[in-house]
XYZ file of C-alpha atoms in Angstrom:
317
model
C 139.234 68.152 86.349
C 137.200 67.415 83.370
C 136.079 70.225 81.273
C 134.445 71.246 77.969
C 136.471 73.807 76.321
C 137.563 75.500 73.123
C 141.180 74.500 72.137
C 140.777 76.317 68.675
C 137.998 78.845 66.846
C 136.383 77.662 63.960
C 133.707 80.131 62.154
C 132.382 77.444 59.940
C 132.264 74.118 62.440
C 131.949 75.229 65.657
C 132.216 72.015 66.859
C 135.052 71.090 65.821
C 136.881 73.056 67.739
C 135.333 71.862 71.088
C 136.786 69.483 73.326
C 135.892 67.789 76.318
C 138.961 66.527 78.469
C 140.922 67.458 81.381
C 142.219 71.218 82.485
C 143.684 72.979 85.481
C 142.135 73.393 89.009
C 140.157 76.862 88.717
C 142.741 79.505 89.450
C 141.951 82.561 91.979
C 143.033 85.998 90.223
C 141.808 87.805 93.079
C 141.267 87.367 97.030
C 137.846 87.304 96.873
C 137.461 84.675 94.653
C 136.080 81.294 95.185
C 135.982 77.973 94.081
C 132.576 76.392 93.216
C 131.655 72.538 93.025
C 129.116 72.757 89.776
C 126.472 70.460 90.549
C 124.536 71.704 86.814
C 125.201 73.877 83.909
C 123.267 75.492 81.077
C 124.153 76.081 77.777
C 123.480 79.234 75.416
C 124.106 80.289 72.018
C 126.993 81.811 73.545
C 129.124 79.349 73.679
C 128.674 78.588 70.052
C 129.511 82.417 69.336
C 132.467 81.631 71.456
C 133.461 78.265 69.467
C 133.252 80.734 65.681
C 135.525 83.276 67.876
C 133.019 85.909 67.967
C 133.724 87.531 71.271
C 136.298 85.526 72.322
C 140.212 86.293 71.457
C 142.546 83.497 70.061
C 144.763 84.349 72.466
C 142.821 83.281 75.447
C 142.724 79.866 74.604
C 142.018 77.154 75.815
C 139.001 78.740 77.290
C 136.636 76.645 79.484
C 132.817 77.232 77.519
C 129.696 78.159 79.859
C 128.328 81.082 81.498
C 125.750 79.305 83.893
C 125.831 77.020 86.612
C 124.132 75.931 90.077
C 126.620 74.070 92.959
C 127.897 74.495 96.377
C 130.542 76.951 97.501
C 133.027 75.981 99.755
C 131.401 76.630 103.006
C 128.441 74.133 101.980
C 125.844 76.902 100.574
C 123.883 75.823 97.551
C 124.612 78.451 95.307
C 123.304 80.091 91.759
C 126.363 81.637 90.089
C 126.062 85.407 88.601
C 128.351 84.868 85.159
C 129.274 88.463 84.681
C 132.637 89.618 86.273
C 133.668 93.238 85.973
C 136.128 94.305 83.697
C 137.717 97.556 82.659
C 139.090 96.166 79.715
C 135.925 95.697 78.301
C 134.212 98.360 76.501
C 130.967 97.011 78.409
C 132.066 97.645 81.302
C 132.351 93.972 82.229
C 133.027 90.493 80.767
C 130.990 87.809 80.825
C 132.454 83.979 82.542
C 133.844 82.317 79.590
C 135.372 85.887 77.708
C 138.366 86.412 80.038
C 137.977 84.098 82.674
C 136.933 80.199 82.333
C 133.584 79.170 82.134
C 130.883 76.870 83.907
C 131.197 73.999 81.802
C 133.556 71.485 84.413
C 133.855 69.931 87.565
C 134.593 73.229 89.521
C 134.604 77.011 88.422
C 136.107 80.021 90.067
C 134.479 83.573 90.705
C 134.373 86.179 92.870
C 132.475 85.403 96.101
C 129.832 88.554 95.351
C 128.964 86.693 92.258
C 127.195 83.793 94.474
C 123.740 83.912 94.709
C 121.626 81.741 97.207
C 120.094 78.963 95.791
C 116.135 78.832 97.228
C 115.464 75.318 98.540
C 112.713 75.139 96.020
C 114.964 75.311 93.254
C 116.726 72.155 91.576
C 120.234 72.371 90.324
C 118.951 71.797 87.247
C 116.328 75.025 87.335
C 118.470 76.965 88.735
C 121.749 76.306 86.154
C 118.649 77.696 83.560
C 118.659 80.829 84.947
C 121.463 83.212 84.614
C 121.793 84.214 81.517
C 119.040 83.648 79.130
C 116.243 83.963 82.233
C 117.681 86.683 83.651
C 118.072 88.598 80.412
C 114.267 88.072 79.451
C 113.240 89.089 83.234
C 115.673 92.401 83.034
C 114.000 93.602 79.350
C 110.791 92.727 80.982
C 110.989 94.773 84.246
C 113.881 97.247 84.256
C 114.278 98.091 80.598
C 110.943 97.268 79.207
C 109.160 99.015 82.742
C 105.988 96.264 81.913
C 103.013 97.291 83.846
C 99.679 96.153 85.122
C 97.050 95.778 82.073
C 99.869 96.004 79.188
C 100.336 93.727 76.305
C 104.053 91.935 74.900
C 105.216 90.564 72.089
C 108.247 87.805 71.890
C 109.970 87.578 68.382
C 111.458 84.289 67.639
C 109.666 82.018 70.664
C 111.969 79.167 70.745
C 114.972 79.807 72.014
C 116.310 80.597 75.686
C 115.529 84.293 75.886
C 112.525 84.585 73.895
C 111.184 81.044 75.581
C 111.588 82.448 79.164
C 110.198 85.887 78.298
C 107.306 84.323 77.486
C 106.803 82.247 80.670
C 107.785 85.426 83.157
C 105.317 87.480 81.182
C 102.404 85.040 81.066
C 103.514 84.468 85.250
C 103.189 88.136 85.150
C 99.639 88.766 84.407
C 100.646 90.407 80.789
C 98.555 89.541 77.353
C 101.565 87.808 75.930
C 101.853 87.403 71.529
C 104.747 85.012 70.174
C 106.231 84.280 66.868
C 107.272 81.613 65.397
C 107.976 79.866 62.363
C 107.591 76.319 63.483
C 103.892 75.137 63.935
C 105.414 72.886 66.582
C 106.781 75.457 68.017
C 104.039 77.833 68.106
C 101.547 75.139 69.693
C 104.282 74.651 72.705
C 103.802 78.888 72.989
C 100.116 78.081 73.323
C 100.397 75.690 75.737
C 102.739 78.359 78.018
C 99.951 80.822 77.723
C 100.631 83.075 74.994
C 99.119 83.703 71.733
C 101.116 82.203 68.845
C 101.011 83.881 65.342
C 103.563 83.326 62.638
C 106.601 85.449 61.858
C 104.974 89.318 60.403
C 101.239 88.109 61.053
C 99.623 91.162 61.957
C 98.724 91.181 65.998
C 94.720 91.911 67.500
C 96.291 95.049 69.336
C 99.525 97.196 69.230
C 101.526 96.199 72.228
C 103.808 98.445 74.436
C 106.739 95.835 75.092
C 108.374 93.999 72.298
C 110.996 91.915 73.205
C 113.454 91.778 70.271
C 116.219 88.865 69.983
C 116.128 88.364 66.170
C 117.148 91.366 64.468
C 116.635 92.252 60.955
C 114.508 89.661 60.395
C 111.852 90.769 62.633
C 111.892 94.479 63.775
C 110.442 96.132 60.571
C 107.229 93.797 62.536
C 108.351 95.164 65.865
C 108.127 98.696 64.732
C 104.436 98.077 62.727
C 103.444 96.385 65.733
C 103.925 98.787 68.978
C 101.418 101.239 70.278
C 102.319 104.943 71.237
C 105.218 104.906 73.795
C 106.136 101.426 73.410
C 109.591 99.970 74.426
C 111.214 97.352 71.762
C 114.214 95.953 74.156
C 116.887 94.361 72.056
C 119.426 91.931 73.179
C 120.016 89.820 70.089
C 120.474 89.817 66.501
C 120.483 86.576 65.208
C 119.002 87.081 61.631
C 120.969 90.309 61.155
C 121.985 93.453 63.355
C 121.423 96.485 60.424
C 117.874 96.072 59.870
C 116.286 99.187 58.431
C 114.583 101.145 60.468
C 111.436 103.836 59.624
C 112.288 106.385 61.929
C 109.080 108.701 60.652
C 107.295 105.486 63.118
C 109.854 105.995 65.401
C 109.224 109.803 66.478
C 105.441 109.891 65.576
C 104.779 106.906 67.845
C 106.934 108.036 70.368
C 108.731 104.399 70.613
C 111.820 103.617 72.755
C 114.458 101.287 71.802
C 116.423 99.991 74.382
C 119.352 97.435 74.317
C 120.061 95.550 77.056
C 122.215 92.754 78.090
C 122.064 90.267 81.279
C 121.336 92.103 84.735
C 122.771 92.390 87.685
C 123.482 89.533 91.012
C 120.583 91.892 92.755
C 117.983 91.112 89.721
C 119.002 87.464 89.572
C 118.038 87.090 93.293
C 114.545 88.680 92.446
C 113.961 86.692 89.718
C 115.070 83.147 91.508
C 112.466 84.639 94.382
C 110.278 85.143 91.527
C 109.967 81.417 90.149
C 109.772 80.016 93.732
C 106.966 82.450 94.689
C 104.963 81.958 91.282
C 106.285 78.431 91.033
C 107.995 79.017 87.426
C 110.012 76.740 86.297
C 112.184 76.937 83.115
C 111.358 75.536 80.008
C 113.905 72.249 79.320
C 114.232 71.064 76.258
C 116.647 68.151 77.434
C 119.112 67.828 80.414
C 122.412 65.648 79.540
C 125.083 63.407 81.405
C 128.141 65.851 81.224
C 129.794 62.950 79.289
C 127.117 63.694 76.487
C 128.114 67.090 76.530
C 128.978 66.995 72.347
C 125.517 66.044 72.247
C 124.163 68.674 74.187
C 125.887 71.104 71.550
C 124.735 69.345 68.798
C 121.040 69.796 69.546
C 122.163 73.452 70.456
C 123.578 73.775 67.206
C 120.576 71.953 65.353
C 118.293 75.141 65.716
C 115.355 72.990 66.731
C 115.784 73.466 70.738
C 112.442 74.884 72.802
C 114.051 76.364 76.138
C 117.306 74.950 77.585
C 119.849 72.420 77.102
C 121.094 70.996 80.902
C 123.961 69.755 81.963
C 124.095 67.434 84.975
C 127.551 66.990 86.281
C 126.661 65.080 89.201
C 126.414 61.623 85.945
């Protein structure tokens, strides 16, 4: 079957150690699992990690790339696929598709049958492929870790990209005053047009908010600390300008703030949130949906830095 996967890690040129070609039917480590017909895929900045050989061992190559997908399962259902498998080995706890077992990114992709989540009719392939990782992180800092209530304000560091686009969109859906940052003026005038207040990177906010949803890192949470009210929750689940920022913990305990990691969520919250978008009629933010053939292209605008939302994969081309 054709595939996208990494034959080699290279830190510097991610790229270059991609390949798109052909690779073994999905094998079935355990009894439960399943083999899924991908109908569309997703990427994230994941994969690129993946490609530098951050989080992914040498020794586990080739390794099919991709961590979300939409398709049928073998019994006809139309299917959204939960990418995180649990693993023992991992000091998380679990593994994500794409760590230890192959990824989304090819004709068909294997995973336990608990991991398949039903696809509502109102859905595309292409929606739905959006939503697994990226959406479902945003919508699990939003609800479970960041506890957002009725009346209360958020603000998204680093609009742009998948997280930090979709947080935006679930917490505009979701009746909150929503704040974004951005360096990009383009950028910031697609945040207006989702429904959220758009200030540059540091600019100081009309309130103090009590979420902050944190994906940058160093770069930004010296603003995320100046900018929450008493008892706010900053959720982190990224770090791409830097994971040591410094922190002023004298704001820390005389605010009373929280700061909570988090990572992905569970097959139960993906359901809600796939309920969620049909009921509210959300759909995810696409910044361009590719043949699979074009899939080098798809990581090159992935790679560029300039994406707003998600880069799609249709493997049905």
């Amino acid at each position: 079957m054709r595939a996208a996967y990494a034959s080699t890690l290279d830190a510097d040129d991610p790229l270059a150690a991609l390949v798109v070609g052909d690779r073994p039917e999905p094998a079935h480590p355990e009894p439960d699992w399943v083999t899924v017909e991908v109908r569309a895929s997703s990427l994230n900045h994941h994969d690129l990690w993946s490609l530098r050989g951050v989080g992914l061992a040498a020794g586990l190559l080739p390794m099919i790339l991709g961590c979300d997908a939409a398709g049928v399962d073998p019994d006809g259902n139309e299917v959204v696929l939960h990418p995180v498998i649990p693993d023992r080995a991992d000091p998380r706890g679990f593994s994500l598709l794409s760590e230890r077992h192959q990824g989304t990114l090819a004709e068909r992709v294997a995973v336990p049958r608990a991991n398949l989540v039903p696809k509502p009719a109102g859905l595309s392939f292409a929606d739905a492929a959006c939503l697994p990782t990226a959406w479902l992180t945003a919508y699990r800092m939003l609800t479970a870790r960041g506890r957002v209530e009725a009346g209360e304000s958020v603000l998204v560091q680093g609009a742009g990209g998948g997280v930090a686009t979709a947080a935006v969109v679930l917490a505009v859906a979701l009746g909150k005053r929503v704040y974004a940052t951005s360096r990009d003026p383009g950028k910031r005038e697609r945040i207006t047009a989702l429904g959220a207040t758009a200030v540059e990177p540091g600019a100081r906010l009309p309130e103090r908010v009590d979420v902050v949803i944190e994906t940058v890192g160093a770069a930004t949470f010296d603003h995320s600390l100046k900018s929450a009210a008493p008892g706010a929750r900053i959720v982190v689940c990224g770090a791409t300008a830097g994971y040591e920022p410094a922190v002023n913990l004298r704001r820390v305990f005389a605010m009373q703030l929280e700061i909570l990691g988090s990572s992905m969520g569970t097959a139960a919250e993906l359901a809600e949130l796939l309920e969620l978008c049909v009921r509210r009629e959300i759909r995810p933010v696409i910044d361009g949906r590719y043949p699979f053939p074009e899939v080098r292209a798809a990581f090159s605008r992935l790679l560029s830095g300039q994406v707003f939302g998600k880069v799609v994969l249709d493997h049905t081309a």
